[in-house]
CSV table of C-alpha atoms and ligand atoms in Angstrom, one decimal:
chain,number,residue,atom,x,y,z
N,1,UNK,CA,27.1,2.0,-10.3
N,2,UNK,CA,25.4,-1.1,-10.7
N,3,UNK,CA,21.7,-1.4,-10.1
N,4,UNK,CA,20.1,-4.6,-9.1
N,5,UNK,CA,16.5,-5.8,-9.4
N,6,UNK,CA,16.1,-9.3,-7.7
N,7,UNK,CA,12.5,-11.4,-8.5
N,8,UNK,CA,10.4,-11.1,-5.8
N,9,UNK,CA,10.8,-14.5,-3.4
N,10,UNK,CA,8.1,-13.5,-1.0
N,11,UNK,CA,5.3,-16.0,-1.5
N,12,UNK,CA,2.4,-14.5,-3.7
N,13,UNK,CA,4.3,-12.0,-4.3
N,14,UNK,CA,4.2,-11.1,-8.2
N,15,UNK,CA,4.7,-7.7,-8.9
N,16,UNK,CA,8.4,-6.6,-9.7
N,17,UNK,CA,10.7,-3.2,-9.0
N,18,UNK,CA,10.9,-2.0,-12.6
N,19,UNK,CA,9.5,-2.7,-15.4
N,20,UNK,CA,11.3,-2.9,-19.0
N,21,UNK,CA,9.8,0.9,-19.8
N,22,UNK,CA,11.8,2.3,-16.6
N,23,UNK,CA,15.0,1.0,-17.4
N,24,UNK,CA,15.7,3.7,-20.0
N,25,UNK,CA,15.1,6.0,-16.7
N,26,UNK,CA,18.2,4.4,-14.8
N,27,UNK,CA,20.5,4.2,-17.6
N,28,UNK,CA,19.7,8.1,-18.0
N,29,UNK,CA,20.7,8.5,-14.7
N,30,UNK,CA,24.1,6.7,-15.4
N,31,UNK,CA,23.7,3.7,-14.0
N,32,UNK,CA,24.2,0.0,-15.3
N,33,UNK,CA,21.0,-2.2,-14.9
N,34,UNK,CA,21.0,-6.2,-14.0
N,35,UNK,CA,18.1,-7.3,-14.0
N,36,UNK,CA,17.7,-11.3,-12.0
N,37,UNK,CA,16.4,-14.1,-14.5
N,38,UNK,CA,12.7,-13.9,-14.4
N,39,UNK,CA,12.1,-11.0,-12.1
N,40,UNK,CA,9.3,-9.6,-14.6
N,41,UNK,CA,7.8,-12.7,-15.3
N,42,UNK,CA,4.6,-12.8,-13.1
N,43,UNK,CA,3.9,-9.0,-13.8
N,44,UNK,CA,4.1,-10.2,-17.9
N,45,UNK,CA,7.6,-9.5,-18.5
N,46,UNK,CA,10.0,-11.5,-19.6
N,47,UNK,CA,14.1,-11.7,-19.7
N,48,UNK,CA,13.8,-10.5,-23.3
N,49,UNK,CA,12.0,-7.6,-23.0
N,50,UNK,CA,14.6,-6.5,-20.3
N,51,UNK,CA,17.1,-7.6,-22.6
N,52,UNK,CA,15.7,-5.4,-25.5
N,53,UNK,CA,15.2,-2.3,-23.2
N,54,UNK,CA,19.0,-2.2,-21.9
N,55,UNK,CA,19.2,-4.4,-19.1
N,56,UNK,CA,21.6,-7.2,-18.6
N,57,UNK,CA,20.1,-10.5,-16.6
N,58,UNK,CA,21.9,-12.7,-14.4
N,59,UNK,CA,20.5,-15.8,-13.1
N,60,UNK,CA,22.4,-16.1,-9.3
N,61,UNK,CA,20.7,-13.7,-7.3
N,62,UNK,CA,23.8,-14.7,-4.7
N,63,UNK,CA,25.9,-12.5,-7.4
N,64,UNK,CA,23.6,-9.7,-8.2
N,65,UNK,CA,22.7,-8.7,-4.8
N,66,UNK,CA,26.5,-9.2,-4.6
N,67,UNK,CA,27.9,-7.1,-6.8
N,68,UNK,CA,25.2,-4.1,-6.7
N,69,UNK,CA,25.5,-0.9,-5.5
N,70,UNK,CA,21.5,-0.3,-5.6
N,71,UNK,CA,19.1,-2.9,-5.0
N,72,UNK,CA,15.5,-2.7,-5.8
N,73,UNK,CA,13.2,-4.0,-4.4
N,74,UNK,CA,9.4,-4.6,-3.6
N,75,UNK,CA,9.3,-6.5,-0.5
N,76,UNK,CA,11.2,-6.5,2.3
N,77,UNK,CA,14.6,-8.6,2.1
N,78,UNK,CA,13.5,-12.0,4.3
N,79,UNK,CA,15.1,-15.3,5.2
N,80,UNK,CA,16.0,-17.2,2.4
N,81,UNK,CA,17.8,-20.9,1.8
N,82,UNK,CA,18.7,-21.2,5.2
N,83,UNK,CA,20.2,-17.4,5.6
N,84,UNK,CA,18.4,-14.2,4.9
N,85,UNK,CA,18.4,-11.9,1.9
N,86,UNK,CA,20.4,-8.7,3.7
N,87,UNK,CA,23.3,-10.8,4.2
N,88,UNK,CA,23.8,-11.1,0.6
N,89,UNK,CA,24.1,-7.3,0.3
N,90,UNK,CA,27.1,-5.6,0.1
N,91,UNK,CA,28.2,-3.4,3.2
N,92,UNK,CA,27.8,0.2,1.5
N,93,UNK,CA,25.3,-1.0,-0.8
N,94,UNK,CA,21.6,1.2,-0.6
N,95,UNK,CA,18.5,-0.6,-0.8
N,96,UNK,CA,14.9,0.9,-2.1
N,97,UNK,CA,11.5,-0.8,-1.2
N,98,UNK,CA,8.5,-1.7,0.8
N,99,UNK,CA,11.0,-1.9,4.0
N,100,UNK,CA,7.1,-2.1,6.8
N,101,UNK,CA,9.8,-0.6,9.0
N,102,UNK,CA,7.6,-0.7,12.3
N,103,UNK,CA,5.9,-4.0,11.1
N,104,UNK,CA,9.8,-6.0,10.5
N,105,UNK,CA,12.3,-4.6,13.5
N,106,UNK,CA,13.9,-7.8,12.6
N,107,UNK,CA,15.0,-6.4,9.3
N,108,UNK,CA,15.8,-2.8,10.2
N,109,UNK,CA,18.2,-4.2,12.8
N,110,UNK,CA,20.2,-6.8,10.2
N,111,UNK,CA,19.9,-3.8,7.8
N,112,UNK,CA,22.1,-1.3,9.6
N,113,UNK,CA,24.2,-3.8,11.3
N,114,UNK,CA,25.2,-5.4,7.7
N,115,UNK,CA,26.0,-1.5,7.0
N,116,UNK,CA,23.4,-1.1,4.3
N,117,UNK,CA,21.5,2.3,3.7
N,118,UNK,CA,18.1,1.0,3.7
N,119,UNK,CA,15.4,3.4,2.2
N,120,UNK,CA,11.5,2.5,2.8
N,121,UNK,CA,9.1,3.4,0.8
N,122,UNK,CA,6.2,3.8,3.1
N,123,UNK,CA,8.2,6.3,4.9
N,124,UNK,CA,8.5,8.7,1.7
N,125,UNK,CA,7.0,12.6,3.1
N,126,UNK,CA,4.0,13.3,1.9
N,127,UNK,CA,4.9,16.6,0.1
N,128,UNK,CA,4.3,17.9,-3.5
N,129,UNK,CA,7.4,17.8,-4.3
N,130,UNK,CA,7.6,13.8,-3.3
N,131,UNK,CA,4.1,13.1,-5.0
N,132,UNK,CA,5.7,10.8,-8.0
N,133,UNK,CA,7.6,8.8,-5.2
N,134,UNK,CA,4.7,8.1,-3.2
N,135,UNK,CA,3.8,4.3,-4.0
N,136,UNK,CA,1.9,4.0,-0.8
N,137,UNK,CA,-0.7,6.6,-2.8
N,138,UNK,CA,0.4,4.1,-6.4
N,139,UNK,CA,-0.5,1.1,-4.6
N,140,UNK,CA,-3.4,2.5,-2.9
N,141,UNK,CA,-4.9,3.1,-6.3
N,142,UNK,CA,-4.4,-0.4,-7.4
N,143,UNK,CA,-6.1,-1.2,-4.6
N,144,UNK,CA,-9.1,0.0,-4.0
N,145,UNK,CA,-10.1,-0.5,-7.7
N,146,UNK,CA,-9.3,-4.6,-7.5
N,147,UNK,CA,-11.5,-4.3,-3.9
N,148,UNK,CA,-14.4,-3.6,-5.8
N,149,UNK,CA,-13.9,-6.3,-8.5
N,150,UNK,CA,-13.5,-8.5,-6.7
N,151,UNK,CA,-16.5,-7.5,-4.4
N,152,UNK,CA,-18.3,-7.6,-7.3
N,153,UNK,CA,-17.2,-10.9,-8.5
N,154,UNK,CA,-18.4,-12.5,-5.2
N,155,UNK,CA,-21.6,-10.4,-4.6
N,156,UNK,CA,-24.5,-12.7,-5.9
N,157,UNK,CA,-26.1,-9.9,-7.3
N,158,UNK,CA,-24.7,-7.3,-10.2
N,159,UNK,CA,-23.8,-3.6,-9.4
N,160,UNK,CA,-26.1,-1.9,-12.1
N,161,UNK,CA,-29.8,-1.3,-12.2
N,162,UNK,CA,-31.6,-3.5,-15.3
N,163,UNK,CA,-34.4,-2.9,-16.7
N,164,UNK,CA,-35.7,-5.4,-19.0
N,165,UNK,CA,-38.4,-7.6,-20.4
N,166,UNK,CA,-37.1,-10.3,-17.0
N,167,UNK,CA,-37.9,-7.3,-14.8
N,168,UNK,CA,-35.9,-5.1,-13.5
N,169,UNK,CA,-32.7,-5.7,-11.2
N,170,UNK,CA,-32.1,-2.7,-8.6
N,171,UNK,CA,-28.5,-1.5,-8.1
N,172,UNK,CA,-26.3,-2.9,-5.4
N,173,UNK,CA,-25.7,-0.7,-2.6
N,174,UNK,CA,-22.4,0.1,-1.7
N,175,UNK,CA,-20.8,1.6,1.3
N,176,UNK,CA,-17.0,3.0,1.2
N,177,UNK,CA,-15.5,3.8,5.0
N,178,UNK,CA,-12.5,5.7,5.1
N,179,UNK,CA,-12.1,7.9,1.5
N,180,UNK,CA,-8.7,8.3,1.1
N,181,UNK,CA,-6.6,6.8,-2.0
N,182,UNK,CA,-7.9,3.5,-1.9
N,183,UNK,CA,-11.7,4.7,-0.8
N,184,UNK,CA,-11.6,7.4,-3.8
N,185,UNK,CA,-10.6,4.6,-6.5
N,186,UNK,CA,-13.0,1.7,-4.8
N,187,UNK,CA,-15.7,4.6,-4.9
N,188,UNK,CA,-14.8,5.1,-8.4
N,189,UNK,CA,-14.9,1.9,-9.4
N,190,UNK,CA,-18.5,1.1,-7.9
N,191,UNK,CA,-20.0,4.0,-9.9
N,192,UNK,CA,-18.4,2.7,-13.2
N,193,UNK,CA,-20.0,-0.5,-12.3
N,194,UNK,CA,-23.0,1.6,-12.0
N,195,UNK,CA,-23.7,1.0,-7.9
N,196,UNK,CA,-25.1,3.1,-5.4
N,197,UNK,CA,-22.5,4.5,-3.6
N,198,UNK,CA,-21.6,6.0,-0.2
N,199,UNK,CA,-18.8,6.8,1.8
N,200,UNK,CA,-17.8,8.2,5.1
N,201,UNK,CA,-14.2,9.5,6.8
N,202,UNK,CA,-13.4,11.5,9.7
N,203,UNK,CA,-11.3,14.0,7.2
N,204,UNK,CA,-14.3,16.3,6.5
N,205,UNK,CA,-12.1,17.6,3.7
N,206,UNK,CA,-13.1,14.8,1.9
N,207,UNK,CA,-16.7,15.0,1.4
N,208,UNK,CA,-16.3,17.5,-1.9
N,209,UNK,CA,-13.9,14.3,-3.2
N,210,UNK,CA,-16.6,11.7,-2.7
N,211,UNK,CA,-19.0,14.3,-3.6
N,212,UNK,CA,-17.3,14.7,-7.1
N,213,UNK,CA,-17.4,11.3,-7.9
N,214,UNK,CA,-21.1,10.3,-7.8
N,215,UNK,CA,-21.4,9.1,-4.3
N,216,UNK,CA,-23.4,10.8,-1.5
N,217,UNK,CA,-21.0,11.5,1.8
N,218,UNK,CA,-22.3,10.2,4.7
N,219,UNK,CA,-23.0,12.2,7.9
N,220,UNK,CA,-22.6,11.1,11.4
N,221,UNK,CA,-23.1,13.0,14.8
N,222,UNK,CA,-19.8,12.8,16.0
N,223,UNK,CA,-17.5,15.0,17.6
N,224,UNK,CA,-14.1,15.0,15.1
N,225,UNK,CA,-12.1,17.7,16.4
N,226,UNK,CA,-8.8,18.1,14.4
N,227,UNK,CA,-9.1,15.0,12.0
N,228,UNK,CA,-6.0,15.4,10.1
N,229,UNK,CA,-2.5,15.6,11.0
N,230,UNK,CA,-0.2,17.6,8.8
N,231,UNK,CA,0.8,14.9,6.6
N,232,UNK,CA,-3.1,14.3,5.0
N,233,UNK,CA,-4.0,11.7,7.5
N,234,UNK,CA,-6.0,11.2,9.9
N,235,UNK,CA,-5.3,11.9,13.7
N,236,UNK,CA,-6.7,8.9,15.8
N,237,UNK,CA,-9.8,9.4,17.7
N,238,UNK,CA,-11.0,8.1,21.0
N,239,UNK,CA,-12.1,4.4,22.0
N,240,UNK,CA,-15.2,6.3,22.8
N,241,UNK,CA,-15.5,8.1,19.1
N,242,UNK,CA,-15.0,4.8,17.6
N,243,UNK,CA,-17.7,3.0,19.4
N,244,UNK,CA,-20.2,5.7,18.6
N,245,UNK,CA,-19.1,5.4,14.9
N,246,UNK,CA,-20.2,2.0,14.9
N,247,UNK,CA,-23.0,2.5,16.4
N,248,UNK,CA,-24.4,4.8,13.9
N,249,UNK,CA,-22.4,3.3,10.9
N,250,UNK,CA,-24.5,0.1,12.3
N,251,UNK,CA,-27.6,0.6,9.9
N,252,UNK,CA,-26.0,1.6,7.0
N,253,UNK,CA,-23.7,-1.5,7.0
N,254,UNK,CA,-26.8,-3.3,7.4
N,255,UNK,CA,-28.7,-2.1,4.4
N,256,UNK,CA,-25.2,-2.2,2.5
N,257,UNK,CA,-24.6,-5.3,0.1
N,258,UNK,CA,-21.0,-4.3,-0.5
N,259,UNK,CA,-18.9,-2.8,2.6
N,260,UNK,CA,-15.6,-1.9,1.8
N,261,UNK,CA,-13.4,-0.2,4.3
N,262,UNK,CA,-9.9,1.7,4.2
N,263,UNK,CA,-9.3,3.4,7.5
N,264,UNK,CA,-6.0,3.9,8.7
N,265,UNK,CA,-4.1,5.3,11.1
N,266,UNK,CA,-0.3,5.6,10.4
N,267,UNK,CA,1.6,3.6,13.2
N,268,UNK,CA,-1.3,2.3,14.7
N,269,UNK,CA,-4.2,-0.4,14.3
N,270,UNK,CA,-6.4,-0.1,12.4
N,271,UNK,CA,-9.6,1.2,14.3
N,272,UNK,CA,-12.4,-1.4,14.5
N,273,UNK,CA,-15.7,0.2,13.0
N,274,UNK,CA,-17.8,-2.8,12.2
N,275,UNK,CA,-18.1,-5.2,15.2
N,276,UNK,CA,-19.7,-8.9,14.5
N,277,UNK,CA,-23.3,-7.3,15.2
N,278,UNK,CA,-23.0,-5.3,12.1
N,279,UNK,CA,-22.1,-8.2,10.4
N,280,UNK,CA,-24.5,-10.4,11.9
N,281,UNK,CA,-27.1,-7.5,10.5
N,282,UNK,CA,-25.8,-7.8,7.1
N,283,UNK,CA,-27.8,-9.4,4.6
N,284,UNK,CA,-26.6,-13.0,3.7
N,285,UNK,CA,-24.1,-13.3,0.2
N,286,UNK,CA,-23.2,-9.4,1.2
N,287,UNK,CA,-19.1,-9.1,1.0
N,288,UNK,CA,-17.1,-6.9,3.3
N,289,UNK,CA,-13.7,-6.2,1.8
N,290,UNK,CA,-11.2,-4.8,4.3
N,291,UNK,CA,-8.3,-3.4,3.0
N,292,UNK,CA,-6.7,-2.4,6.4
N,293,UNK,CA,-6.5,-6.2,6.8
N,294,UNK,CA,-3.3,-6.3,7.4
N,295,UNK,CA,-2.8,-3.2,10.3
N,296,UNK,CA,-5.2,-5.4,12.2
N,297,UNK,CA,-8.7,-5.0,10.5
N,298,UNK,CA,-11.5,-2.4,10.9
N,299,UNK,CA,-14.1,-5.5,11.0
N,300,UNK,CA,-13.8,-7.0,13.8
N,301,UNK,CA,-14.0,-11.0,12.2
N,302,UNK,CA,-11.5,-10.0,9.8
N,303,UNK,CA,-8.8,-12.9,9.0
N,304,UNK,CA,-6.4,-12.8,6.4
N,305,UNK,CA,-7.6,-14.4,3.1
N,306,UNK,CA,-11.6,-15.3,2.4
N,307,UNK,CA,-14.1,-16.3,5.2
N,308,UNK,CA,-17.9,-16.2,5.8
N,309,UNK,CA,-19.3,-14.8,8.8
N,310,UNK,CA,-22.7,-15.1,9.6
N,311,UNK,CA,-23.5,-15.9,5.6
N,312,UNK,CA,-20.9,-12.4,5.1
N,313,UNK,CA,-18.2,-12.8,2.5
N,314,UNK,CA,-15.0,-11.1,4.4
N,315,UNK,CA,-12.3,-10.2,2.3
N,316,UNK,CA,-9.3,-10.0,4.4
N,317,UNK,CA,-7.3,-8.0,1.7
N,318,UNK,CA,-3.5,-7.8,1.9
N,319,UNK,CA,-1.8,-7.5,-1.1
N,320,UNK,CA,-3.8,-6.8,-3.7
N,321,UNK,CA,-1.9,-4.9,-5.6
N,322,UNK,CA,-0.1,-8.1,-6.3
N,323,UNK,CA,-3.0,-9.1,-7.9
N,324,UNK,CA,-2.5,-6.2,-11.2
N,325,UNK,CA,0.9,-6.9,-11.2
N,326,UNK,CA,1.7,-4.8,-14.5
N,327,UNK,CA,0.3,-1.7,-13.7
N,328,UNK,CA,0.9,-1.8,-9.8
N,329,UNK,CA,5.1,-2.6,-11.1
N,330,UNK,CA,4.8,0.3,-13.8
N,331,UNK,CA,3.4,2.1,-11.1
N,332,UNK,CA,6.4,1.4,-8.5
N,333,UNK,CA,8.7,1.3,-11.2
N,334,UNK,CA,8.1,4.8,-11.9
N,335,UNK,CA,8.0,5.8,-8.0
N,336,UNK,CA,11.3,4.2,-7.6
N,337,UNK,CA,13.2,5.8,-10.6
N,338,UNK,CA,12.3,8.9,-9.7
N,339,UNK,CA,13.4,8.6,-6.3
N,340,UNK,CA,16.5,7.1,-7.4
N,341,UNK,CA,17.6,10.2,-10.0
N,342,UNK,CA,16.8,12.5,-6.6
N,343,UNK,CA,19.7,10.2,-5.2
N,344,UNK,CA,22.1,9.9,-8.2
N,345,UNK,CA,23.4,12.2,-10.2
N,346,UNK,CA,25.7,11.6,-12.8
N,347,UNK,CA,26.2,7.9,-12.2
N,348,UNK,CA,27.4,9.2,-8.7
N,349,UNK,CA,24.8,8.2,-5.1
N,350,UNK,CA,24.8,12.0,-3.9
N,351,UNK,CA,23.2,11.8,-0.3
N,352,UNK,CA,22.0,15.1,1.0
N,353,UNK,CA,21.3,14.2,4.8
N,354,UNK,CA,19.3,17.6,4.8
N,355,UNK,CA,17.1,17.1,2.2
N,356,UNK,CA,13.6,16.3,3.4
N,357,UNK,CA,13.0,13.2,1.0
N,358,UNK,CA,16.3,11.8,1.2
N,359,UNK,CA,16.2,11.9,5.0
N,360,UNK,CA,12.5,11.5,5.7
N,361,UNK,CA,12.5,8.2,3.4
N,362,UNK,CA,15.8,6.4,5.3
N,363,UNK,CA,15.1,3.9,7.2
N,364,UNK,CA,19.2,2.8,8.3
N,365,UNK,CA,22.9,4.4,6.9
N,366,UNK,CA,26.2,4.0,8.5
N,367,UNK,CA,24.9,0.8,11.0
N,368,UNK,CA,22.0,3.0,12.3
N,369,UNK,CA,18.3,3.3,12.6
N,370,UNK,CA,17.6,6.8,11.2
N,371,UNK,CA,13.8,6.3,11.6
N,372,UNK,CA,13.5,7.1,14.9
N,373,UNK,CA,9.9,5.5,15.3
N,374,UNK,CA,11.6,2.3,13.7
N,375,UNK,CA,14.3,2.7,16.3
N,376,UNK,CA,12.0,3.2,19.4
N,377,UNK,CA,10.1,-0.7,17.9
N,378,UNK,CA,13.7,-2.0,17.5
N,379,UNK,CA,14.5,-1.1,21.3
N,380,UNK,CA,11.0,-2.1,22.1
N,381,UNK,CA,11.9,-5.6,20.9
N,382,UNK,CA,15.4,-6.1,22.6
N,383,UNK,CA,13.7,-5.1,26.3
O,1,NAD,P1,-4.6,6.1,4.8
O,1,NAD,O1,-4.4,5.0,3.9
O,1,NAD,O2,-3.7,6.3,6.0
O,1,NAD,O3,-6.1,6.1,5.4
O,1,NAD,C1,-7.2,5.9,4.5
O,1,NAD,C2,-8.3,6.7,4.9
O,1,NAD,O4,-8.9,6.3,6.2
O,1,NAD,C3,-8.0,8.2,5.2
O,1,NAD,O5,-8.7,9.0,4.3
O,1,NAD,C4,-8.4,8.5,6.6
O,1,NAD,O6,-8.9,9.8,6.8
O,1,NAD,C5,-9.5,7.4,6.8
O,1,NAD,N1,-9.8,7.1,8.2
O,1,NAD,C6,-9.0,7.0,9.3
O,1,NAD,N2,-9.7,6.7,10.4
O,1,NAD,C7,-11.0,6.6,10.0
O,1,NAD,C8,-12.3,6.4,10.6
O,1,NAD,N3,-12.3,6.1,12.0
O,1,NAD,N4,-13.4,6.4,9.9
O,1,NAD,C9,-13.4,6.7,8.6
O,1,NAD,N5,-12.3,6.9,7.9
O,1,NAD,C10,-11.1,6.9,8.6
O,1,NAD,O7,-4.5,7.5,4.0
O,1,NAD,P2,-4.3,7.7,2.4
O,1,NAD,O8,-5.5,7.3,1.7
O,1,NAD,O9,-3.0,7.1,2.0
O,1,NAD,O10,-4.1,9.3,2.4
O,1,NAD,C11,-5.0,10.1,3.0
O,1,NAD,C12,-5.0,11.5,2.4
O,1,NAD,O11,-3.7,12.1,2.5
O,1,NAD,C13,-5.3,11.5,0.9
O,1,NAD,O12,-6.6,11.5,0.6
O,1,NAD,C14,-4.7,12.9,0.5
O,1,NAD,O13,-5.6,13.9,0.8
O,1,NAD,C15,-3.5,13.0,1.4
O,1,NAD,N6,-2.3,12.7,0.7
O,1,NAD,C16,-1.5,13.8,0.3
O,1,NAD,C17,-0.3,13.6,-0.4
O,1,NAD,C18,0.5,14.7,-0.8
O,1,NAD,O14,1.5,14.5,-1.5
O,1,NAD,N7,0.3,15.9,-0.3
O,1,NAD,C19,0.0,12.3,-0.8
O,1,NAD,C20,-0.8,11.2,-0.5
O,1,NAD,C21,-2.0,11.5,0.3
């Protein structure tokens, strides 16, 4: 079996399937590895270091995605010199990667009529047993530790406390909403940086977690009921619940010089917890970095890309883990090999339909949508 790992032609996009280390992984599981010229090359690898780790490279990524039996991939396939990247799969072939299967109907559709078995990663089950093919959680990490960089790098203050002969500089104040993966890591990264650090999240399980890392857990007076669905996330909560949340997140927002958020709900938008008043409340120069950018937002002037708001840096995050491209690919890389050896074995694709990763993960297989909430957006679309 032939596995294929095309570069990355989604603009911006520079992080790459597998990186030279992981190759060694695919070969073990008998498979032959082609690797497209310059693929690596924006994470800081180059054809060489394929080379030298196993890999063959090809340069026409018409014939590689032609002649694989596994592509992977980070980004979804898209349109590409006048046609679109699926059609250059094989029929039979199985694809692995960031599929945004109820973001891209478009691409579910193409992929099980072209007859591709299309995995996604973002639908991998959150069990145990799946935890080292869970890149949402891998890229998450990557995340929420650039967030705070790069809050920091536009803050026109410093995170730490100084005390020195020039007087002394008081911490920056930093506010983390939502403390799952990416919360946990920006929370983690603020303390290093030696700021003050809160967080809040519906999940009350959390609190030890934020607890544990320096940072006091914030408090509110709501009514949560059952936060958290059997998966780890969070259940939504009422238009009411949110509107209270930002009423009494308001103040601390306010008095916060750093806001970054994380709060999602799977399949939905992301809820709105800081409305323009909060940022109009916000000191000037404070940043707002809003990783749930791209499921809508939970500020409310949220664009994609940079903007100021009332003299408030917002951060509309969403890709940064594009942005630590060699540890965010080692990351995937290792996801994706160890999903593919629950595939493979022997050299030999080995599909067990009952298995909950193998099934909970496909997106399309025999010219269907298997994911039946990414079936329900394709119908949604043709009515
Ligand atoms: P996510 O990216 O979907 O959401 C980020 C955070 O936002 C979550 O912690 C969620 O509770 C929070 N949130 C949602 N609405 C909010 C609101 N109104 N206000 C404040 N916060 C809000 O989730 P995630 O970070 O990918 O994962 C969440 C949790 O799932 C993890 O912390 C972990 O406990 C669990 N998990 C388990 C496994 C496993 O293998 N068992 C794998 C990954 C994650």
């Amino acid at each position: 079996m032939i596995v294929a790992i095309p570069r990355e032609i989604a603009p911006d996009e520079r992080r790459v399937a597998i990186v030279p280390q992981a190759v060694k992984a695919l070969e073990g599981a008998g498979l032959e590895v082609v690797v497209e010229s310059g693929a690596g090359e924006s994470a800081g690898f180059s054809d060489e270091d394929y080379r030298q780790a196993g890999a063959r490279i090809e340069s026409d990524p018409v014939a590689l995605l032609g002649s694989a039996d596994l592509v992977l991939k980070v980004q979804a396939p898209m349109a590409v010199d006048g046609g679109h990247e699926v059609d250059r799969l094989r029929s039979g072939a199985v694809l692995v990667g960031f599929l945004k299967p109820l973001d891209l109907p478009d691409v579910a559709r193409r992929l099980a009529e072209r007859g591709v078995t299309a995995f996604s990663m973002e639908l991998m089950p959150r069990i145990t047993r799946a935890q080292s093919m869970d890149a949402l959680s891998a890229m998450s990490t990557i995340a929420g530790y650039r967030a705070v960089l790069l809050a920091a790098a536009t803050l026109p203050k410093i995170f730490p406390m100084l005390v020195t002969a020039a007087g002394t500089i008081s911490p920056a104040r930093v506010l983390v909403i939502g403390a799952g993966v990416a919360g946990l890591q920006a929370i983690a990264t603020a303390r290093r940086l030696g700021a003050v650090v809160e967080a809040y999240d519906t999940r009350p399980a959390v609190k030890e977690q934020v607890e544990s890392l320096g940072a006091k857990f914030v408090e509110l007076d709501l009514e949560i009921g059952d936060a958290e669905d059997k998966g780890g996330y969070a259940r939504a909560q009422s238009e009411e619940f949110y509107q209270k949340q930002r009423e009494q997140l308001g103040k601390r927002v306010a008095n916060s010089d750093v806001v970054v958020t994380t709060a999602l709900v799977p399949g939905q938008r992301a809820p709105i917890l800081i409305d323009e008043a909060a940022v109009k409340a916000m000191k000037s120069g404070s940043v707002i970095v809003d990783l749930a950018a791209e499921q809508g937002g939970n500020c409310e002037c949220t664009t994609p890309g940079t903007s100021v708001v009332h003299g408030v840096t917002i951060i509309g995050a969403t890709n940064l883990p594009s942005d630590i491209p060699a540890n965010a690919s080692q990351m995937y890389a290792k996801n994706l090999t160890t999903f593919v050896s629950h595939l493979v074995k022997e050299g030999k694709l080995e599909l067990d339909l009952e298995d909950e990763i193998t099934s909970g993960a496909m997106l399309t297989h025999e010219g269907k949508i298997t994911n039946e909430a990414a079936r329900s957006r394709v119908e949604g679309e043709g009515s």
